[in-house]
XYZ file of C-alpha atoms in Angstrom:
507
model
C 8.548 15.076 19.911
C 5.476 15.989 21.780
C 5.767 18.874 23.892
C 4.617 17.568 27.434
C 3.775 19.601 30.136
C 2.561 19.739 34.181
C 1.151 22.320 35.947
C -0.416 22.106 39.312
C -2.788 24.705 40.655
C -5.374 25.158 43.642
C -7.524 27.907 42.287
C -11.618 26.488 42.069
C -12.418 24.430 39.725
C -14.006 27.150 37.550
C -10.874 29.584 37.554
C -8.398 26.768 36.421
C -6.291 27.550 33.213
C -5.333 24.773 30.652
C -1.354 23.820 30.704
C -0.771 25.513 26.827
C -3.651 25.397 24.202
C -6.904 26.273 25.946
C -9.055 27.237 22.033
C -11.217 25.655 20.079
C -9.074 24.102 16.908
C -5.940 24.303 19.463
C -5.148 20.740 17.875
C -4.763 19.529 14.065
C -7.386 17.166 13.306
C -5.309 15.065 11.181
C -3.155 14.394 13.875
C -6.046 13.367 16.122
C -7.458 11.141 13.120
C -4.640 9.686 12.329
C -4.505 7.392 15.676
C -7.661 5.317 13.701
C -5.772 2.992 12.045
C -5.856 -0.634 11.415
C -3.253 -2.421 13.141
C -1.135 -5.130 10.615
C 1.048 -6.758 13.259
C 0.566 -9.415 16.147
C 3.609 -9.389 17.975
C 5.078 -11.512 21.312
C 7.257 -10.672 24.275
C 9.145 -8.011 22.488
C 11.352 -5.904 24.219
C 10.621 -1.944 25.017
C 13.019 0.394 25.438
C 12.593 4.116 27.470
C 12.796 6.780 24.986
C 12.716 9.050 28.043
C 13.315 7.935 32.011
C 13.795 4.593 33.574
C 10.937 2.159 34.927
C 10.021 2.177 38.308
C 11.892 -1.113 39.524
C 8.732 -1.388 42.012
C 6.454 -1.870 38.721
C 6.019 -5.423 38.572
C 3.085 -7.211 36.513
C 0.866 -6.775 33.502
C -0.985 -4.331 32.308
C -3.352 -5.057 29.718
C -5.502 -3.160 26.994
C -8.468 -3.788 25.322
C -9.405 -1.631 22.040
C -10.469 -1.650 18.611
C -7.810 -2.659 16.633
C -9.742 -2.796 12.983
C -11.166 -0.319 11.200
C -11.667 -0.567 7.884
C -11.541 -3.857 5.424
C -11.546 -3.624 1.721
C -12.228 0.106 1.216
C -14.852 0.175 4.031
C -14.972 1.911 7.277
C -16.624 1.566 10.585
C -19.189 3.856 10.936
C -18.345 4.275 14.519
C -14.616 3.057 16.288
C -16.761 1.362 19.005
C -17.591 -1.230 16.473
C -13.896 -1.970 15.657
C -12.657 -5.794 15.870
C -11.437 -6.026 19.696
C -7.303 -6.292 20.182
C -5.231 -6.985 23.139
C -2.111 -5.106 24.042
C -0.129 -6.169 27.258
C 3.008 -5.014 28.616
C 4.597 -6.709 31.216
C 6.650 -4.950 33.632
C 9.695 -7.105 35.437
C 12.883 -5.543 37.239
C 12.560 -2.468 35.338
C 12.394 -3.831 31.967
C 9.048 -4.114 30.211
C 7.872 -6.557 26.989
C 5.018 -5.794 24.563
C 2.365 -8.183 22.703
C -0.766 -7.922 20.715
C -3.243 -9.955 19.483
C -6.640 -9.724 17.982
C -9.479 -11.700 19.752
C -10.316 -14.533 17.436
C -13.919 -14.802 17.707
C -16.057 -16.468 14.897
C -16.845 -12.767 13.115
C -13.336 -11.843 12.816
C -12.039 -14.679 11.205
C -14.716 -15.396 9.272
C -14.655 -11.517 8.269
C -10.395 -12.072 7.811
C -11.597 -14.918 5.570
C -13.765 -12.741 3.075
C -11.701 -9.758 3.682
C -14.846 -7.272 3.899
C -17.601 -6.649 6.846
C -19.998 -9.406 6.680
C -22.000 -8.033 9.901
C -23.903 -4.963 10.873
C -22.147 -3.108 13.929
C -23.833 -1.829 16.958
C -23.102 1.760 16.475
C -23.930 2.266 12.876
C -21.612 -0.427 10.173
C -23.311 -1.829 8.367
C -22.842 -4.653 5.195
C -22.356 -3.048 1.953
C -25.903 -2.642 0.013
C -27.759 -0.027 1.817
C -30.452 -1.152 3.992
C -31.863 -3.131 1.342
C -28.898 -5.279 2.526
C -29.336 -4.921 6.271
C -33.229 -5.005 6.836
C -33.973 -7.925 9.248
C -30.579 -8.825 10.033
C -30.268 -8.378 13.357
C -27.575 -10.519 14.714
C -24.825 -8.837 16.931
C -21.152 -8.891 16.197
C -19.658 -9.520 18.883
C -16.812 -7.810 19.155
C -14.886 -8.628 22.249
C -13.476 -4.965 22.375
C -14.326 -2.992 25.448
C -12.506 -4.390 28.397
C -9.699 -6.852 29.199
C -9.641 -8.684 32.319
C -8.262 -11.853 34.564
C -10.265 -14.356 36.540
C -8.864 -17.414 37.687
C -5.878 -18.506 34.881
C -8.396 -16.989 31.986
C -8.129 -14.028 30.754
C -11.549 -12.087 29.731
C -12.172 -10.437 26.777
C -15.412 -8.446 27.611
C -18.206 -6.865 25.170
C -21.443 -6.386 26.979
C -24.195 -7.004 24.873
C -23.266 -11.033 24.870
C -20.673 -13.676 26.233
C -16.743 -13.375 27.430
C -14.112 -14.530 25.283
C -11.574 -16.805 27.036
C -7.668 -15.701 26.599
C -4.446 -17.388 27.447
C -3.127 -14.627 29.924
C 0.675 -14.857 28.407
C -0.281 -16.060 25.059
C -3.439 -14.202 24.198
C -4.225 -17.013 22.122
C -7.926 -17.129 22.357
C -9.564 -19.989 23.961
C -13.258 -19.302 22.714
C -16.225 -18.251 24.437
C -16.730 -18.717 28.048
C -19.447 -19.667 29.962
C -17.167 -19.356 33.442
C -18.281 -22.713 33.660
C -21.479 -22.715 33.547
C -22.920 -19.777 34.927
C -23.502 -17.896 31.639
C -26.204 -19.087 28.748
C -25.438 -19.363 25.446
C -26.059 -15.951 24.153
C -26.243 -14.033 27.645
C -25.269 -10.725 28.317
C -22.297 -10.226 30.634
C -21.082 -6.557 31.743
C -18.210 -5.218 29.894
C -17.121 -3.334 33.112
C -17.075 -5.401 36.112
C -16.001 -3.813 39.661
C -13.322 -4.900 42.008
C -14.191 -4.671 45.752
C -10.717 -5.008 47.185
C -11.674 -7.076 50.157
C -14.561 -5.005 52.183
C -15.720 -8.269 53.505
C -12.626 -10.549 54.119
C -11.816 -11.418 50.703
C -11.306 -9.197 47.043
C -14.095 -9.939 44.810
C -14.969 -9.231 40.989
C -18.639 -8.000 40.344
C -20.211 -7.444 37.677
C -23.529 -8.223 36.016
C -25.616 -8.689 33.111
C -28.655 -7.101 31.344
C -31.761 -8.334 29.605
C -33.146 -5.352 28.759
C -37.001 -4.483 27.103
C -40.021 -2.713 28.632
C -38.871 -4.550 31.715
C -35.323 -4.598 32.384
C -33.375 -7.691 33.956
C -30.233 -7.062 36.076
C -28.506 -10.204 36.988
C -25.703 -9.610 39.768
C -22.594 -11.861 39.966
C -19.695 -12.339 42.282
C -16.835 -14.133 41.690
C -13.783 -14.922 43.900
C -10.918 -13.392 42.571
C -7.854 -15.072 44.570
C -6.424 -18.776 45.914
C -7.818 -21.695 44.551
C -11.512 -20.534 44.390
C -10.318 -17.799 41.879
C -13.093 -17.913 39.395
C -15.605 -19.640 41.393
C -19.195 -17.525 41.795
C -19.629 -16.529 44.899
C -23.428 -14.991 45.066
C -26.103 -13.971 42.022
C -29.125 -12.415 42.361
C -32.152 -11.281 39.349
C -34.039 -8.095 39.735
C -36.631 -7.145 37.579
C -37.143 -3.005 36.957
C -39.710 -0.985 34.438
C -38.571 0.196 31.431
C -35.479 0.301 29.122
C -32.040 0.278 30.430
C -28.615 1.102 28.916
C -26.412 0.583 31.450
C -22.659 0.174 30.441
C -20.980 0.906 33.963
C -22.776 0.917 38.030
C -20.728 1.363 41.553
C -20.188 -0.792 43.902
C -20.092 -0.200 48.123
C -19.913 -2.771 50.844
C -23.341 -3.332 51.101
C -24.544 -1.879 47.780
C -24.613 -2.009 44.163
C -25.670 1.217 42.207
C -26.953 1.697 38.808
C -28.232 4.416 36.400
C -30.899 4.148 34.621
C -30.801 6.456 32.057
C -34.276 8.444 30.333
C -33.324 6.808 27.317
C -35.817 5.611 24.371
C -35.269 2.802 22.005
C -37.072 2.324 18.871
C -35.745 -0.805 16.815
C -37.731 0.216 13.773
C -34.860 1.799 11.523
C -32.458 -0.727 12.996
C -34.849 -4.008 11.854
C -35.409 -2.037 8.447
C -31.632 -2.028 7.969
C -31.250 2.047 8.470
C -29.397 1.971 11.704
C -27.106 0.451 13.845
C -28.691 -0.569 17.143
C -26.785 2.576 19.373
C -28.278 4.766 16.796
C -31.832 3.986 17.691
C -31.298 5.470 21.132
C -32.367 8.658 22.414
C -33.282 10.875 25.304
C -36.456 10.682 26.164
C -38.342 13.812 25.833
C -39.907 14.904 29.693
C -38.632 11.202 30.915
C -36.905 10.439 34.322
C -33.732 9.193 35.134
C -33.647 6.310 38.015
C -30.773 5.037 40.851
C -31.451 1.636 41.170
C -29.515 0.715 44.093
C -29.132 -3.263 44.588
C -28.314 -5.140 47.964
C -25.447 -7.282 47.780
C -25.580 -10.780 49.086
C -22.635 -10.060 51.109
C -23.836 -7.066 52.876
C -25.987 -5.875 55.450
C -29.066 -5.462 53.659
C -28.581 -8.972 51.894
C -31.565 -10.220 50.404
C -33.836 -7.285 50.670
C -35.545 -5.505 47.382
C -34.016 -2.850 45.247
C -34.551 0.487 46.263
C -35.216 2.873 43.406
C -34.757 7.028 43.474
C -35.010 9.604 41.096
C -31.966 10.322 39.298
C -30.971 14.079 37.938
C -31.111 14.815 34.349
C -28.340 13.778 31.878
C -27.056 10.538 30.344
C -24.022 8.526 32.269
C -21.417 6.058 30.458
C -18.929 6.095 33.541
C -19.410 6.357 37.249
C -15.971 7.116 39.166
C -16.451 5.583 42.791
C -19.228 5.116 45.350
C -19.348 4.891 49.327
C -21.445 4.824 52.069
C -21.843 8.045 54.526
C -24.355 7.391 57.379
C -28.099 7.584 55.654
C -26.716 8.411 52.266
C -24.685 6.838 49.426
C -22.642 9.130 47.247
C -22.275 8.458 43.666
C -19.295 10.212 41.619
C -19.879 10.228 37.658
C -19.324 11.928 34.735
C -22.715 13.731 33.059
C -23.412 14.447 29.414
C -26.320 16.958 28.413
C -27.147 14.580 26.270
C -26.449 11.140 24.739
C -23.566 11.159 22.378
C -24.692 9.125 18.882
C -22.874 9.783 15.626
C -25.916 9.615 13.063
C -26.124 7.683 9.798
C -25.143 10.496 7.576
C -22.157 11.720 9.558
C -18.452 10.498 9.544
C -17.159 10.295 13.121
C -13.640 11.387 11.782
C -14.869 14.955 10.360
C -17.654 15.310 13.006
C -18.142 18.675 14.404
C -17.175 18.564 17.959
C -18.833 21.716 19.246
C -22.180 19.930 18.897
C -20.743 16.948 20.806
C -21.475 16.573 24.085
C -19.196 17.336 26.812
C -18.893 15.084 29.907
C -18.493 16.280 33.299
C -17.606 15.028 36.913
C -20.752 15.170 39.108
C -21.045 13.843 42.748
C -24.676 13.109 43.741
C -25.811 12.589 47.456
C -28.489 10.209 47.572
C -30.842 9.971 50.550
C -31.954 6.668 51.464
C -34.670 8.041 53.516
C -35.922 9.419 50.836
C -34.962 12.933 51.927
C -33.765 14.139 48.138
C -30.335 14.066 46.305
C -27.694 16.924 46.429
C -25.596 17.098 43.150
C -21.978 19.268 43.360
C -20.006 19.519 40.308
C -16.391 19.555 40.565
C -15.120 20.810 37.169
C -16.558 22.068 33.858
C -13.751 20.236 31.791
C -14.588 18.173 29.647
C -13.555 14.450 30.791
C -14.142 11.177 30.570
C -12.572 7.386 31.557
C -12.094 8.444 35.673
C -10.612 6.115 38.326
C -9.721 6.282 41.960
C -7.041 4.198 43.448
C -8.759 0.600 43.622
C -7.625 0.127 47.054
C -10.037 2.519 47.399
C -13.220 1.010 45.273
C -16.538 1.474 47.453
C -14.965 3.506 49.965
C -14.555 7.696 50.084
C -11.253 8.597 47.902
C -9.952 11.964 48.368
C -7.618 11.802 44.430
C -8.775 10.837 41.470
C -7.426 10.857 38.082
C -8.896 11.224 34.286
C -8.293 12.058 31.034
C -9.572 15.415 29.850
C -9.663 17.619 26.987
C -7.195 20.707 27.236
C -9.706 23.526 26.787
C -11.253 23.983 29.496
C -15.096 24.196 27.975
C -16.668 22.265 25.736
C -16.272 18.856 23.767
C -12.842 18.257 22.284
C -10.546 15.103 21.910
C -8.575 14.252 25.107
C -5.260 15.350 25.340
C -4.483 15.749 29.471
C -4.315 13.810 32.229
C -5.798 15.495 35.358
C -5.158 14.840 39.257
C -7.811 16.123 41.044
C -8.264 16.349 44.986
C -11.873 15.890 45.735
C -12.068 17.380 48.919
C -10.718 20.882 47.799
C -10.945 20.826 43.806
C -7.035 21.097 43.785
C -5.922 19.964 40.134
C -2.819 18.792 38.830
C -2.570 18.866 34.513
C -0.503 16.757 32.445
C -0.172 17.486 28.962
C 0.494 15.980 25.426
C -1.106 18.999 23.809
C -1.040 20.063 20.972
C -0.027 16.699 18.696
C -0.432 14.469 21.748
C -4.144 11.970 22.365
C -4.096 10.278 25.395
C -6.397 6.957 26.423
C -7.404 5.934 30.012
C -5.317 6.366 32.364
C -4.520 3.513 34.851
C -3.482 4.189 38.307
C -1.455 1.255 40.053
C -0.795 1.615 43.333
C 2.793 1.072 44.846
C 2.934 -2.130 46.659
C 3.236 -1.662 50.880
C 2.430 1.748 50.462
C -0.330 3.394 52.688
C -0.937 6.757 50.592
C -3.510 7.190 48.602
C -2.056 8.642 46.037
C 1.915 6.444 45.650
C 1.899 4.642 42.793
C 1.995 5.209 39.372
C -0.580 5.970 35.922
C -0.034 3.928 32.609
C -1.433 6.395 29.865
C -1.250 5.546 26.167
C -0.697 8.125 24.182
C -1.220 9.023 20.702
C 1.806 10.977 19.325
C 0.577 12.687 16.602
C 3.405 14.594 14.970
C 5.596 11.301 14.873
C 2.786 9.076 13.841
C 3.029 6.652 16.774
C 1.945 5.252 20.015
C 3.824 5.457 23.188
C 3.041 4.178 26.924
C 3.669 6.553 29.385
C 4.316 6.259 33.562
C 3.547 8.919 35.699
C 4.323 9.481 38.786
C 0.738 9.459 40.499
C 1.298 12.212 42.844
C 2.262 14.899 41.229
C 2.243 13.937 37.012
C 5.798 13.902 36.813
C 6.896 11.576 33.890
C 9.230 8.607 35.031
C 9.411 6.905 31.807
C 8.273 7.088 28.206
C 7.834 3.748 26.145
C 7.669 3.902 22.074
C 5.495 1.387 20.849
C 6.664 -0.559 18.218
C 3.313 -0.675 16.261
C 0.478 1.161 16.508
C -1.995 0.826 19.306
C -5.293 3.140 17.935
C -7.400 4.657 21.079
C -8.362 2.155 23.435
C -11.089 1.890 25.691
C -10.240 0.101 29.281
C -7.607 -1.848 30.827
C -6.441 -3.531 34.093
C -3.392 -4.003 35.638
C -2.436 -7.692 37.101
C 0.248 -7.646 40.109
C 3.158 -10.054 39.262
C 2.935 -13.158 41.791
């Protein structure tokens, strides 16, 4: 059994000790590999069982996963897990009971792939068809995937991969519909964000934006809002176009009542070795060399500076995946995200299962202050932890959170897998650790709020966890508060690292 443990502890965010292993090696890297694995069952509505606790009886609805769930077909790996076949997991939560399913997203590559029983597309981060590049020169379609995000709007469920269209999904089913062009507002073949935002109602009504990307050496950022409750659910409230110089990779932005803020990262991209069959497209990024990072903040429609242009700032160094949060505060927006050095790519030659994680990358929680006079931008760091897939309470999205919560590695410098969940206060640096170190991997954590209550911090976090010494995956709710586990849930099949979820209240 893993050995879990919590610690809280007030000390600055420099002088704060790990819970147990704080080394580098302080895990076994089989265990950590071993949570890559294909999954070989679809299952429906079955029936979960606490290994450990009871579930809250105030945890009512869905919460559902997105996440490779396919790795390897006929002998042959995935040079990177970000180019795994996308799977849903959801677990429904009703009068302290909870159910499990999974199901793979059917889109046209995976069962045409199921079909041959080997990879019959190039990935974006590096698979490619068997046959060297001899094989892979001038192909240059995208897989889509359908593996980075999971969420409802109107009675569909989303299956979201941003480089091209949503999948529709049958919310209790997960049989998949096809894709979706949310009637009509998508083109065949465009680009729609694979991590939409969720203003919970700063103007009179909740909202889902999000946006999409045609990107080149001028980048287009189409905004979209979409109703998210009552009858309209679904319906598209407001979309804008923006044009902006040079490339952009932009994955995640923030949101604020009257604003929309992205990072343009001082990335290059040179498709040479990727047309020539020699890399994925991912791989072809870099950093730019002397370049400049860029906020490109957006009006919304819905605000107060509706319809006016962009405004664009100088960024500081470093390349972004994940923003936490955003608000507004008087002539200044503040923008909380997590920093790399550098961007993380797992080249050609390397296998991202035996890759050296000391010359990975670390990410780490930054808040910038930027001026919209044009009077500079402050940057604080809170922690030098590595961390990575942050959240504040959504009831909080766009506004100024005092908590939030990520998963972190459990030394406390320096790349390593994540194995802790961390509270942290951001007005003091206060931290509170949960632990599944040494044999334990955790995933994003969720935080749902308890309903009626007023504190910021009452609710609960749904972690997944990768239990390495029992080769198996477990859900686990903690108390949001102060970590304390309320319930532990072993999964009946194995659910490999996922990347993001979203939790859906029951009526």
């Amino acid at each position: 059994m893993i050995s879990l443990a919590v610690s809280t502890v007030s000390d600055s965010p420099s002088t704060v000790s790990a819970t147990s292993i704080d080394r580098p090696g302080g895990f076994d890297r089989d265990d950590w590999a071993s949570g890559y694995c294909n999954v070989e069952q679809e299952l429906n509505a079955v029936s979960l069982r606490p290994l450990r606790g009871q579930i809250p009886a105030e945890l009512q609805g869905s919460h559902y996963r997105n996440g490779p769930g396919r790795f390897e077909r006929d002998g042959q790996w995935v040079h990177h897990p970000f180019d795994g076949d996308g799977m849903i997991t959801a677990v429904r939560f009703s009068d302290s009971k909870a159910t499990l399913s999974n199901r793979f997203v059917r889109t046209k590559y995976w069962q045409e792939e199921e079909k041959a029983g080997r990879f019959l597309y190039r990935g974006v981060f590096g698979t490619q068809k068997r046959g060297g590049a001899k094989a892979n020169a001038f192909d240059v379609r995208f897989k889509n995937i359908a593996n980075t995000q999971v969420v409802q709007l109107g009675d569909q469920l989303l299956a979201l991969w941003e480089a091209a269209g949503p999948h529709a999904l049958d919310p209790v089913s997960l049989e998949t519909h096809g894709l979706s062009s949310l009637n009509g507002v998508l083109k065949p073949g465009e680009a729609f964000s694979a991590h939409p935002r969720f203003d919970p109602g700063h103007h009179g009504e909740p909202r889902m934006v999000t946006f999409g990307v045609n990107t080149g050496p001028t980048s287009k950022v189409r905004l979209m809002e979409f109703a998210t409750q009552g009858p309209d659910a679904g319906r598209l409230i407001s979309d804008r176009t923006d044009s902006f110089k040079g490339f952009a990779f932009l994955h995640d932005f923030a949101i604020t009542p009257n604003w929309t803020l992205f990072l343009q990262n001082a990335i290059n991209f040179n498709p040479l070795p990727f047309v020539l069959g020699q890399k994925g497209a991912a791989q072809c990024l870099t950093s730019k060399p002397g370049g400049q990072a860029k906020f490109w903040l957006i009006p919304r429609d819905c605000g107060t500076f509706a319809g006016q242009p962009p405004r664009i700032f100088d960024a500081p160094d470093g390349f972004v995946f994940h923003h936490l949060n955003a608000w507004e505060e008087g002539d200044e927006l503040v923008l909380e995200s997590i920093y790399y050095n550098d961007y993380p790519s797992i080249d050609p030659g390397e296998d991202f299962l035996s890759m050296d994680f000391d010359f990975f990358p670390e990410g780490r929680l930054e808040q910038c202050r930027i001026n919209l006079l044009g009077k500079g931008i402050e940057t604080k760091r809170f922690s030098e932890r590595c961390c990575e897939f942050a959240m504040v309470n959504p009831r909080r999205e766009g506004l100024s959170a005092r908590y939030a919560w990520m998963a972190v590695a459990e030394r406390e410098t320096g790349y390593a897998p994540l194995q802790a969940i961390k509270k942290l206060d951001l007005s003091n640096g206060d931290q509170c650790l949960w632990s599944a170190a040494p044999r334990g991997f955790v995933s994003e954590p969720l935080m749902v709020p308890r309903p009626g209550s007023e504190a910021e911090d009452d609710g609960w976090l749904l972690v997944f966890v990768w239990n390495g010494e029992r080769r198996a995956s477990q859900l686990l709710i903690l108390n949001a508060n102060d970590l304390s586990e309320q319930a532990v849930l072993e999964m009946p099949i194995t659910i490999p690292y996922g990347l993001h979820g979203s939790w859906v209240a029951a009526d």
